[in-house]
Coordinates of C-alpha atoms and ligand atoms in Angstrom, one line a residue:
X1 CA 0.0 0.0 0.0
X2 CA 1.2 3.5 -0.8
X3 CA 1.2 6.3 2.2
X4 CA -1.6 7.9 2.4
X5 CA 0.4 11.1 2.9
X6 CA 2.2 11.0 -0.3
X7 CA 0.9 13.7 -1.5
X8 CA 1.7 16.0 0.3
X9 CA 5.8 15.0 0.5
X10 CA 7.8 16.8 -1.4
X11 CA 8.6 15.9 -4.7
X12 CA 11.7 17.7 -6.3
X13 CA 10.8 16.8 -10.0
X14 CA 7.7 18.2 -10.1
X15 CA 8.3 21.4 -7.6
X16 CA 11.0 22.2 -10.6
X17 CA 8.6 21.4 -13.5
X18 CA 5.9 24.1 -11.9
X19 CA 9.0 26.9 -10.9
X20 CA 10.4 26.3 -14.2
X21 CA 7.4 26.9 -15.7
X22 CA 6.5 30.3 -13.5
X23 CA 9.9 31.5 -14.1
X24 CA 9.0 31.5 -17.8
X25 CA 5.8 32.8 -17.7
X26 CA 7.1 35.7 -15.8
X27 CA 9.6 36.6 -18.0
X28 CA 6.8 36.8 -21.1
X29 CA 7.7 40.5 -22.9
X30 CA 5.4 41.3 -23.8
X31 CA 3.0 38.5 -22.7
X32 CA 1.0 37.3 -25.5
X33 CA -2.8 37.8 -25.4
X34 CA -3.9 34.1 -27.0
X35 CA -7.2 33.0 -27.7
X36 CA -10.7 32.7 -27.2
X37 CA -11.7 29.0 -26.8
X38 CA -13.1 26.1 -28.7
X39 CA -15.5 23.8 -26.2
X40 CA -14.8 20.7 -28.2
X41 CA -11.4 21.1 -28.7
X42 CA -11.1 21.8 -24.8
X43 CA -13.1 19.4 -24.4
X44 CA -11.2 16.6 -26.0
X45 CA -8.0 17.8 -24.3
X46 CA -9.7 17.1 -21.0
X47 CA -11.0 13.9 -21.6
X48 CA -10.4 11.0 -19.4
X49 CA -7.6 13.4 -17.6
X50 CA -9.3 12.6 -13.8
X51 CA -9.0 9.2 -13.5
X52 CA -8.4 6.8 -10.7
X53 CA -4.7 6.5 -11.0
X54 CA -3.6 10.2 -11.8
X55 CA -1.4 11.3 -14.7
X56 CA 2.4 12.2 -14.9
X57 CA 3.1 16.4 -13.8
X58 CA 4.8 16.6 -16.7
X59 CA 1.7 15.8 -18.9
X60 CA -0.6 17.8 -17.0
X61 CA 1.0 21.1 -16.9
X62 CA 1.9 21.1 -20.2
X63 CA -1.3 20.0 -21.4
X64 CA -2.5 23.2 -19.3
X65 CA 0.3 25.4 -21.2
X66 CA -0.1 24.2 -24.7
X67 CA -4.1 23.9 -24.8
X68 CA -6.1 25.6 -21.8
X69 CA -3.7 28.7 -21.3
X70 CA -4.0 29.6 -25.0
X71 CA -7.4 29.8 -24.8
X72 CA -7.4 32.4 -21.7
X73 CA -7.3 35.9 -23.0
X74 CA -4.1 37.3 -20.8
X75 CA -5.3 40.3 -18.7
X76 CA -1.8 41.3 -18.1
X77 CA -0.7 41.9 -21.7
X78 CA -0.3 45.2 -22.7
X79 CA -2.7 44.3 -25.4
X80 CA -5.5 43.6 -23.3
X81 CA -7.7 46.7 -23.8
X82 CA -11.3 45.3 -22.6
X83 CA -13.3 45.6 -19.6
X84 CA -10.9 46.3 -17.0
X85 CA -7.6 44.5 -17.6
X86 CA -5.7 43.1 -14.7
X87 CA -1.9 44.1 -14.4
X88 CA -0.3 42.9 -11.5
X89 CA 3.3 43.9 -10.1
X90 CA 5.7 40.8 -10.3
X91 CA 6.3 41.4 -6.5
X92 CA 2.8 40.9 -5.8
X93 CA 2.1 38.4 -8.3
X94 CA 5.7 36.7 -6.6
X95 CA 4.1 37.2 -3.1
X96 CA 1.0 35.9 -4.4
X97 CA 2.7 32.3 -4.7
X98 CA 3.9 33.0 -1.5
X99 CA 0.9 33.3 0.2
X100 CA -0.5 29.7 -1.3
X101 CA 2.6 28.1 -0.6
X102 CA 2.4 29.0 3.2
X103 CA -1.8 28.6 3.1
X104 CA -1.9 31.8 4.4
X105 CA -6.0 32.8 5.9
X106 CA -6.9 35.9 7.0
X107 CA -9.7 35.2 9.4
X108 CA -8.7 35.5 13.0
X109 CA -6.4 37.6 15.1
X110 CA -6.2 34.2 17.2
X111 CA -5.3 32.4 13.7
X112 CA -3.3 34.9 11.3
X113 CA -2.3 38.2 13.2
X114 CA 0.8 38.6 11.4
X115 CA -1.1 38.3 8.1
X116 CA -4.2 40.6 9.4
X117 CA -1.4 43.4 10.5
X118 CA 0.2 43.7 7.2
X119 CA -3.3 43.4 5.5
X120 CA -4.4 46.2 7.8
X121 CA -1.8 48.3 7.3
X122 CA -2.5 48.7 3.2
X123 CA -5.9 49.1 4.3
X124 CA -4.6 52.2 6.6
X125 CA -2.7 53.6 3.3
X126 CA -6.0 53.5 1.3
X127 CA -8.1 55.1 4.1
X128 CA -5.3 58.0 4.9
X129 CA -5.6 58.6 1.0
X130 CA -9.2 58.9 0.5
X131 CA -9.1 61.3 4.1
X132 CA -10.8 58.6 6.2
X133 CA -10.8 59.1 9.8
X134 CA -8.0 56.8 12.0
X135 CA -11.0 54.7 13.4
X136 CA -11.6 53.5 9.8
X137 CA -10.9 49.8 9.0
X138 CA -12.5 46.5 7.1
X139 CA -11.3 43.9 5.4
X140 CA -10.4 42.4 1.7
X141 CA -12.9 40.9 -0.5
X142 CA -13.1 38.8 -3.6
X143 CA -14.0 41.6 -5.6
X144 CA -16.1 45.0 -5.9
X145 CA -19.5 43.3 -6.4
X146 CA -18.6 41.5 -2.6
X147 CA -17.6 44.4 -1.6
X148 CA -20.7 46.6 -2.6
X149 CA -22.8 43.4 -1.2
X150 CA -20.9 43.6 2.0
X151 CA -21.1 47.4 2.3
X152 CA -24.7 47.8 1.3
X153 CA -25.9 44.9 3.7
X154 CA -24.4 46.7 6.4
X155 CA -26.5 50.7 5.3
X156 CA -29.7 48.4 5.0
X157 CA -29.3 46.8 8.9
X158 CA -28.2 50.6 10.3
X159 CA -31.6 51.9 8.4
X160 CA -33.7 48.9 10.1
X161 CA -32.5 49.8 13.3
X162 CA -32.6 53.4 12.8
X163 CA -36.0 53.4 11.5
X164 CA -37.1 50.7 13.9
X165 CA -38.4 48.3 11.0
X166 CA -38.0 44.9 10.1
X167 CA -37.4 43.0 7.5
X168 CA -40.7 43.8 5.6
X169 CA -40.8 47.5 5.5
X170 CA -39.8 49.3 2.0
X171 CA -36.3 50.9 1.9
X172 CA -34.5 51.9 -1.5
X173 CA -31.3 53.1 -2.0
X174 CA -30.2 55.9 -4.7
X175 CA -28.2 54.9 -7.6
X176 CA -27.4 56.5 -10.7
X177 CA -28.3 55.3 -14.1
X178 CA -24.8 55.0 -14.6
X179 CA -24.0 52.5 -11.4
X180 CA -22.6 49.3 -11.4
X181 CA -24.6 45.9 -12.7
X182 CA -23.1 44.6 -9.4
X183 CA -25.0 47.2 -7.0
X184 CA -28.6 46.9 -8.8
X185 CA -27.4 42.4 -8.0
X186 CA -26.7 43.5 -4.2
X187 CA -30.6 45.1 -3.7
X188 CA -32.2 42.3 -5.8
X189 CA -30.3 40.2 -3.0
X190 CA -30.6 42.6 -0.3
X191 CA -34.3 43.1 -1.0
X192 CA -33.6 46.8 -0.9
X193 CA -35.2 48.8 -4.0
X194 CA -33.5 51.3 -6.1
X195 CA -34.2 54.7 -6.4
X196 CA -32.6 55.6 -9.8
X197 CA -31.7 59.4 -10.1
X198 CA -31.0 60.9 -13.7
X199 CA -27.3 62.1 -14.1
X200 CA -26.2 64.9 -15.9
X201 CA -23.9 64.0 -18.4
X202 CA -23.4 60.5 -17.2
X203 CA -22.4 62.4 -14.0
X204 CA -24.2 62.2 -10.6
X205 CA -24.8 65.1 -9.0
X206 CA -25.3 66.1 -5.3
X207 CA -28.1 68.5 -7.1
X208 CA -29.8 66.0 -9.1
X209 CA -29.8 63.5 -6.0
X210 CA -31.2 66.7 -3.9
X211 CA -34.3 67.4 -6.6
X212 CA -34.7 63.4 -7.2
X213 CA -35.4 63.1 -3.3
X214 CA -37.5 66.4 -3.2
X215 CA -39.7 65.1 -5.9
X216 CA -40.1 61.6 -4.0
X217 CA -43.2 60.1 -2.9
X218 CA -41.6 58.0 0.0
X219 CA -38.4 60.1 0.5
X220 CA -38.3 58.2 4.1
X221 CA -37.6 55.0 2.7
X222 CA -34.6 56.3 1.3
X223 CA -31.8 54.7 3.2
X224 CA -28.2 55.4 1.2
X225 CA -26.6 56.6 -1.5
X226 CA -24.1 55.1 -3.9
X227 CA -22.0 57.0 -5.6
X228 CA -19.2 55.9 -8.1
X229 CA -15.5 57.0 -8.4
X230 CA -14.7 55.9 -11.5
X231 CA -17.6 54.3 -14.1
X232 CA -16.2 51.3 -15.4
X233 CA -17.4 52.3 -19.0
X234 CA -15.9 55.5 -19.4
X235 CA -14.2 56.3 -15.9
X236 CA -16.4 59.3 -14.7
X237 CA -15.8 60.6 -11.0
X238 CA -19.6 61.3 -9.4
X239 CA -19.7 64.3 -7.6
X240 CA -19.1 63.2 -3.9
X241 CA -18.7 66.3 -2.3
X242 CA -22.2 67.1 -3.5
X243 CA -23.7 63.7 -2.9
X244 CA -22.0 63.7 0.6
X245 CA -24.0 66.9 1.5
X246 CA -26.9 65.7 0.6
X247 CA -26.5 62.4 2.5
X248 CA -25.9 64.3 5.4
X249 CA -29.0 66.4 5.2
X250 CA -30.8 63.4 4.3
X251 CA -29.0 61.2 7.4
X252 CA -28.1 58.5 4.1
X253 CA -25.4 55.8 4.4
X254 CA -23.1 57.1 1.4
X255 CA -21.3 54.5 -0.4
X256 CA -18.8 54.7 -3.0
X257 CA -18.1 52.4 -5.4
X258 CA -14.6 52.6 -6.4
X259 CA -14.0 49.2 -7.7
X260 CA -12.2 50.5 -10.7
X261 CA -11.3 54.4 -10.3
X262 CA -10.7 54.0 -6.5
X263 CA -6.9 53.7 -7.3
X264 CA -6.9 57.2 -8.5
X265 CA -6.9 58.0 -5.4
X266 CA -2.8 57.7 -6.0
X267 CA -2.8 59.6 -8.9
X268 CA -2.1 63.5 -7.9
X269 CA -3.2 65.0 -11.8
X270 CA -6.9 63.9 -10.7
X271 CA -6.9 63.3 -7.0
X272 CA -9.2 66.5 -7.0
X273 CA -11.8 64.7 -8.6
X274 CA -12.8 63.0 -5.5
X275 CA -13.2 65.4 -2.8
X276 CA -16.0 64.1 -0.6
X277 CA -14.7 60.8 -0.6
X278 CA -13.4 61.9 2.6
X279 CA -17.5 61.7 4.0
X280 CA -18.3 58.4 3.1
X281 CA -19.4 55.4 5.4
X282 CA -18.2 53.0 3.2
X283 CA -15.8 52.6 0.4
X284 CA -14.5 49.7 -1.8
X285 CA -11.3 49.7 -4.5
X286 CA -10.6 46.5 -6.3
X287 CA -6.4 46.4 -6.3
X288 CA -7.1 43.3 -9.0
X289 CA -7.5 46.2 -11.1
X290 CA -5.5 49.6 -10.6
X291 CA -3.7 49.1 -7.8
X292 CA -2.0 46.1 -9.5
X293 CA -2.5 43.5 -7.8
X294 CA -3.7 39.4 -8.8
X295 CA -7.2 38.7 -8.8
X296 CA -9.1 38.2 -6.6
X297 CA -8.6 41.5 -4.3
X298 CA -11.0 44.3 -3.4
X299 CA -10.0 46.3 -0.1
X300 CA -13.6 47.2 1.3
X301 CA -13.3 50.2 4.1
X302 CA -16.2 51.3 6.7
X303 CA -15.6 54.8 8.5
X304 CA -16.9 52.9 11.4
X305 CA -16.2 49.6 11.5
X306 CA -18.3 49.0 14.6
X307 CA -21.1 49.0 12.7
X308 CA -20.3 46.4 9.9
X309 CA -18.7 43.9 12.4
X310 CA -22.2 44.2 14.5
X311 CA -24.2 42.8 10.9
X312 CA -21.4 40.4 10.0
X313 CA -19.8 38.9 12.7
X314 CA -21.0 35.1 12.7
X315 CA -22.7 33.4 15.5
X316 CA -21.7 29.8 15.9
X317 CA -20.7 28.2 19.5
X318 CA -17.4 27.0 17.9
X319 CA -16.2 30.5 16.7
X320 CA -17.2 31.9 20.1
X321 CA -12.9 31.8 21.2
X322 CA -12.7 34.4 18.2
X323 CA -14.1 37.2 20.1
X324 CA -13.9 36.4 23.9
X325 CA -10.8 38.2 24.2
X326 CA -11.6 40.9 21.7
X327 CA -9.1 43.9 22.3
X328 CA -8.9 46.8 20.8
X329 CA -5.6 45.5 18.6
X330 CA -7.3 42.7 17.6
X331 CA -9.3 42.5 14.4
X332 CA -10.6 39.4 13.0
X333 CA -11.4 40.4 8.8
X334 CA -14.6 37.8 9.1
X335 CA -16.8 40.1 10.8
X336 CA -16.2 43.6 8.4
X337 CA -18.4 41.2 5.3
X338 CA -20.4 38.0 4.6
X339 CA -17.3 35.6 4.3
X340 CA -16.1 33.7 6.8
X341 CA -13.2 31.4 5.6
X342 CA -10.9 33.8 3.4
X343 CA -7.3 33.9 1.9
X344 CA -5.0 36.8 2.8
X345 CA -5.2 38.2 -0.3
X346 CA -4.3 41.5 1.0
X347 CA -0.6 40.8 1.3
X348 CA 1.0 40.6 -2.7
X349 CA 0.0 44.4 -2.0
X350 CA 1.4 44.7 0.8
X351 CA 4.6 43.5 -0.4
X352 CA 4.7 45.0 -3.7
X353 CA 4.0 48.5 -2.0
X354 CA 6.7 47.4 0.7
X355 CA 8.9 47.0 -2.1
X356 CA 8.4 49.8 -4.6
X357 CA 6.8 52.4 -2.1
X358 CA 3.7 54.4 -2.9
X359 CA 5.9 56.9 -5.6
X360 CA 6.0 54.3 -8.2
X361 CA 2.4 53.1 -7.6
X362 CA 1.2 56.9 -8.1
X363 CA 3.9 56.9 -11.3
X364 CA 2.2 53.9 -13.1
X365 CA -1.0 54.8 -12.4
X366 CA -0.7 58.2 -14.1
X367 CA 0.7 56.1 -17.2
X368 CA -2.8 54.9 -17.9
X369 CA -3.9 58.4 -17.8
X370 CA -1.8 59.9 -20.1
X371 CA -2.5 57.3 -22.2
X372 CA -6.3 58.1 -22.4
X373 CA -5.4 61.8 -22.6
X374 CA -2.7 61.0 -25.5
X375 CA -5.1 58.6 -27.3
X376 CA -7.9 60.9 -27.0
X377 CA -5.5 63.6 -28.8
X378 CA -4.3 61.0 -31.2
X379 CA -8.0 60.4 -32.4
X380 CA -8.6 64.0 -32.8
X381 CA -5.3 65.6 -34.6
X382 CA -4.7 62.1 -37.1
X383 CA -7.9 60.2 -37.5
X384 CA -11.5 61.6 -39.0
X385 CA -13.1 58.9 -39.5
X386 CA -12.8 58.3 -35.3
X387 CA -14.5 60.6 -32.9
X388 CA -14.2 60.4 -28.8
X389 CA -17.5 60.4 -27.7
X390 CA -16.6 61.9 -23.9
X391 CA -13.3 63.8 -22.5
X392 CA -11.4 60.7 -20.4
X393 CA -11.5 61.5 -16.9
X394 CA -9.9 58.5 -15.8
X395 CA -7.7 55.7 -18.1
X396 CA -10.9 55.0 -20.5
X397 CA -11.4 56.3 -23.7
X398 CA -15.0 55.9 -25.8
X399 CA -15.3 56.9 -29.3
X400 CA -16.7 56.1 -32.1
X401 CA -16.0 55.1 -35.8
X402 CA -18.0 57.1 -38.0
X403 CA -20.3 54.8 -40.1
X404 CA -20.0 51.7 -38.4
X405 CA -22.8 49.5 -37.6
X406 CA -22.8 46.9 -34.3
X407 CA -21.9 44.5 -36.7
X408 CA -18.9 46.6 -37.8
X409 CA -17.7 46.9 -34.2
X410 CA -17.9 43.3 -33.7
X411 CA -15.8 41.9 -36.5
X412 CA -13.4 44.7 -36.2
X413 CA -13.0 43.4 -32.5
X414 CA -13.1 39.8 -33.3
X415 CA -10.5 40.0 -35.9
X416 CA -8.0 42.2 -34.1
X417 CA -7.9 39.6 -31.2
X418 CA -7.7 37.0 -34.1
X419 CA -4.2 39.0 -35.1
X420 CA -3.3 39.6 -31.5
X421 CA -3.2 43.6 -32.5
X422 CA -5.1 44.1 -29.4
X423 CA -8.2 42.9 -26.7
X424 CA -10.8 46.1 -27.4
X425 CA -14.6 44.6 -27.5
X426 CA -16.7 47.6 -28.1
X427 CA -19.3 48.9 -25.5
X428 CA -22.6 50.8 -25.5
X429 CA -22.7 54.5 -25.1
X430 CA -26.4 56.0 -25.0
X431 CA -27.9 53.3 -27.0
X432 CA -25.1 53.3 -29.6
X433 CA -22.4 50.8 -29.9
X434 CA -19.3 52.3 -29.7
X435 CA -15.3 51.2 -29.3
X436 CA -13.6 51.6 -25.7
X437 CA -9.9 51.5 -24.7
X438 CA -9.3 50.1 -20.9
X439 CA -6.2 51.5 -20.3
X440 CA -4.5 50.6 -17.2
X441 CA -1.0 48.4 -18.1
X442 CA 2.2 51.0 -17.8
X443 CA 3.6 48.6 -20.7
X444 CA 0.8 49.8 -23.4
X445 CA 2.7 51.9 -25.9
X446 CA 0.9 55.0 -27.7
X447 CA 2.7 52.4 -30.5
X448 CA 0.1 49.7 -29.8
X449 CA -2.8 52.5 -30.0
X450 CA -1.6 53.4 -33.3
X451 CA -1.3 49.9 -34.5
X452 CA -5.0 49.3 -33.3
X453 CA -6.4 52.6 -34.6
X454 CA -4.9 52.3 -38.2
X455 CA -7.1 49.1 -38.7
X456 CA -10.5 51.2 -38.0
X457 CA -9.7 53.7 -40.9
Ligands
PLP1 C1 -15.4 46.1 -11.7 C2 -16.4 46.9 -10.9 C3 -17.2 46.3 -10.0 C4 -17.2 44.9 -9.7 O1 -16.1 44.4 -9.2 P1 -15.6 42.9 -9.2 O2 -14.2 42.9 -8.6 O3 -15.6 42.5 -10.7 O4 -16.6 42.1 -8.4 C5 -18.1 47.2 -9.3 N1 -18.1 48.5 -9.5 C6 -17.4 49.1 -10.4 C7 -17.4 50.5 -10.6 C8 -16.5 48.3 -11.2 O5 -15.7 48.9 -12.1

């Protein structure tokens, strides 16, 4: 009989096989963007590969390198100009490894301190930059959406108590017709309704939120406020100072959503875009995406973390040891959102700021602001058949071909992925279908933009 423990001994061939193969992937430059995939041809790959008896390392991971990697589009090539691309440092990506190699959780002072300190301490860097008080704190999430979930669950149990209902009674929260799919998921789930208030140009307004409530029906069931640093389609800044005053007047929770443009935060050419950021009771930044870090990451922050802890801290006889000795110094990450169990997947951040300090984070950033700013420029002095639709605020440029139909878009996107000139999948701008850059990698080249616009005229 074999041990039972064998596999978890260590075996030198295959510990090489994986390193050798991470030390190559990291030194892709520039790393290829590959392929969208074929289900059969996946599927045949696969087949019969989980069988009683296992398969030799060597066969496995390259049947992972030479048939499913292809067919993942890379997020960290500078060609990847879709959605929001993912760009991480190699010290966090490096630390990242790290933190799986040493099964490193995050859910207990009494289980992970050193891990929670370092976590906390990016989390203290973030708050100090959006002006949050010292008493500000939370946790890391999977991602914005589990942030915004975590966040809004928290505004909707202050309201209940506050208002002295229960879990029948109507409360909305205000959004903007511009706010993330992921908030109008979080009431669905939350079984809060949404109060949508017009912006003006795709801009929420602390005036428009102040008439949309005046003009309300029900204005008591009104319970927060999300506003959004940062759209993800064309990376506009909401006015938060505005929207903060009106919270106040209004005694609303005020949540910002800055999944994507949160990172700004770091950038000094538009840190003055988010004054008022400073008010709010809750705030979330996704470091999988401008703060570059590896997926999954989202640092969610509560101005009063009492509060959060008091809706999410878990009840179960066999946690109770978590929070019978609960100092002041101690902070357990499960109680600040819905999770429980969760990697410490604050700490490739913490080491890749540790290693590179907050100057070269504020220096990269900026990179995928002047390439907006240049690509806008680019469009307008050298190309008339393009047109930007909106001024980039942030790292996002939309504009337009003149003439093009949907269908246009499409096969233009579809064959410049097939040539690996670039990841751009248009978007939707006031009914139209339009193109959109994501810029965000410090490694995209006004080059590459060039190459990709030339095939559009
Ligand atoms: C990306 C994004 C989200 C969702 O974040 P995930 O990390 O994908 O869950 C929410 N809000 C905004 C503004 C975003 O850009």
């Amino acid at each position: 009989m074999p041990h039972a423990d064998r596999m978890h001994r260590y075996d030198a061939r295959m510990v090489d096989l994986v390193f050798d193969y991470m030390r190559e992937r990291l030194q892709y430059d520039p790393v290829p963007l590959d392929h969208p995939g074929d289900g059969e041809k996946l599927g045949a790959a696969l087949d019969g590969l989980l069988s009683d008896r296992g398969n030799d390392p060597a066969d496995v991971l390259k049947l992972y390198d030479h048939e499913l990697s292809r067919a993942v589009i890379s997020a960290d090539s500078p060609r990847y100009l879709s959605f929001i691309p993912c760009a991480p440092t190699k010290a966090a990506l490096l630390f990242d490894m790290v933190v799986s190699c040493a099964s490193l959780q995050g859910i207990s002072w009494l289980e992970a301190a050193g891990a929670i300190a370092a976590e906390n301490q990016v989390l203290r860097l973030i708050a100090d930059r959006a002006g949050l008080p010292a008493t500000a704190g939370g946790c890391f999430v999977s991602g914005g959406s589990a942030g915004n979930l975590s966040a809004l669950v928290v505004a909707r149990d202050v309201a209940r108590q506050r208002l002295g209902v229960g879990i029948g009674a109507r409360l909305r929260v205000a959004v903007s017709d511009q706010t993330h799919s992921s908030v109008t998921n979080t009431l669905n789930i939350i079984g809060v309704e949404k109060l949508v208030v017009p912006t003006v140009n795709h801009r929420l307004t602390g005036e428009a939120l102040r008439a949309a409530i005046a003009a309300d029906e029900d204005p008591g069931t009104i319970i927060a406020v999300v506003g959004t640093a940062g759209t993800t389609n064309a990376g506009i800044v909401d006015d938060l100072a505005g929207i903060a005053e009106v919270a106040r007047e209004h005694g609303l929770w005020f949540h910002v959503d800055g999944a994507y443009g949160g990172a700004g935060l770091f950038a000094p050419s538009v840190r003055e875009k988010y004054r008022g950021i400073e008010h709010a009771d809750s705030f979330v930044v996704d470091p999988h995406k401008w703060l570059f870090a590896p997926f999954d990451c989202a640092a969610l922050i509560y101005r009063d973390p009492r509060l959060a802890k008091a809706v999410h801290t878990q009840d179960a006889s066999y946690l109770d040891v978590l929070h019978t000795a609960d100092h002041d110094q101690e902070w357990n990450p499960t109680d600040y959102a819905y999770h429980l169990t969760r990697r410490a997947r604050g700490l490739p951040l913490w080491f890749s700021l540790a290693v590179h300090g907050t100057d070269a984070y504020s220096e990269a950033i900026e990179t995928g602001i002047a390439l907006a700013r240049d690509t806008a420029a680019l469009i307008r002095a050298e190309y008339p058949d393009l047109e930007v639709v909106r001024e980039p605020e942030l790292s996002s440029v939309v504009y337009r071909r003149k003439g093009w139909t949907a269908k246009d878009y499409y096969a233009w996107s579809e064959r410049l992925l097939a040539d690996q000139t670039g990841f751009v999948t248009p978007t939707g701008w006031e009914g139209e279908v339009v193109a959109r850059f994501a810029f965000l990698h410090p490694g995209t080249t006004m080059e590459m933009v060039r190459e990709i616009l030339d095939t559009m005229v």
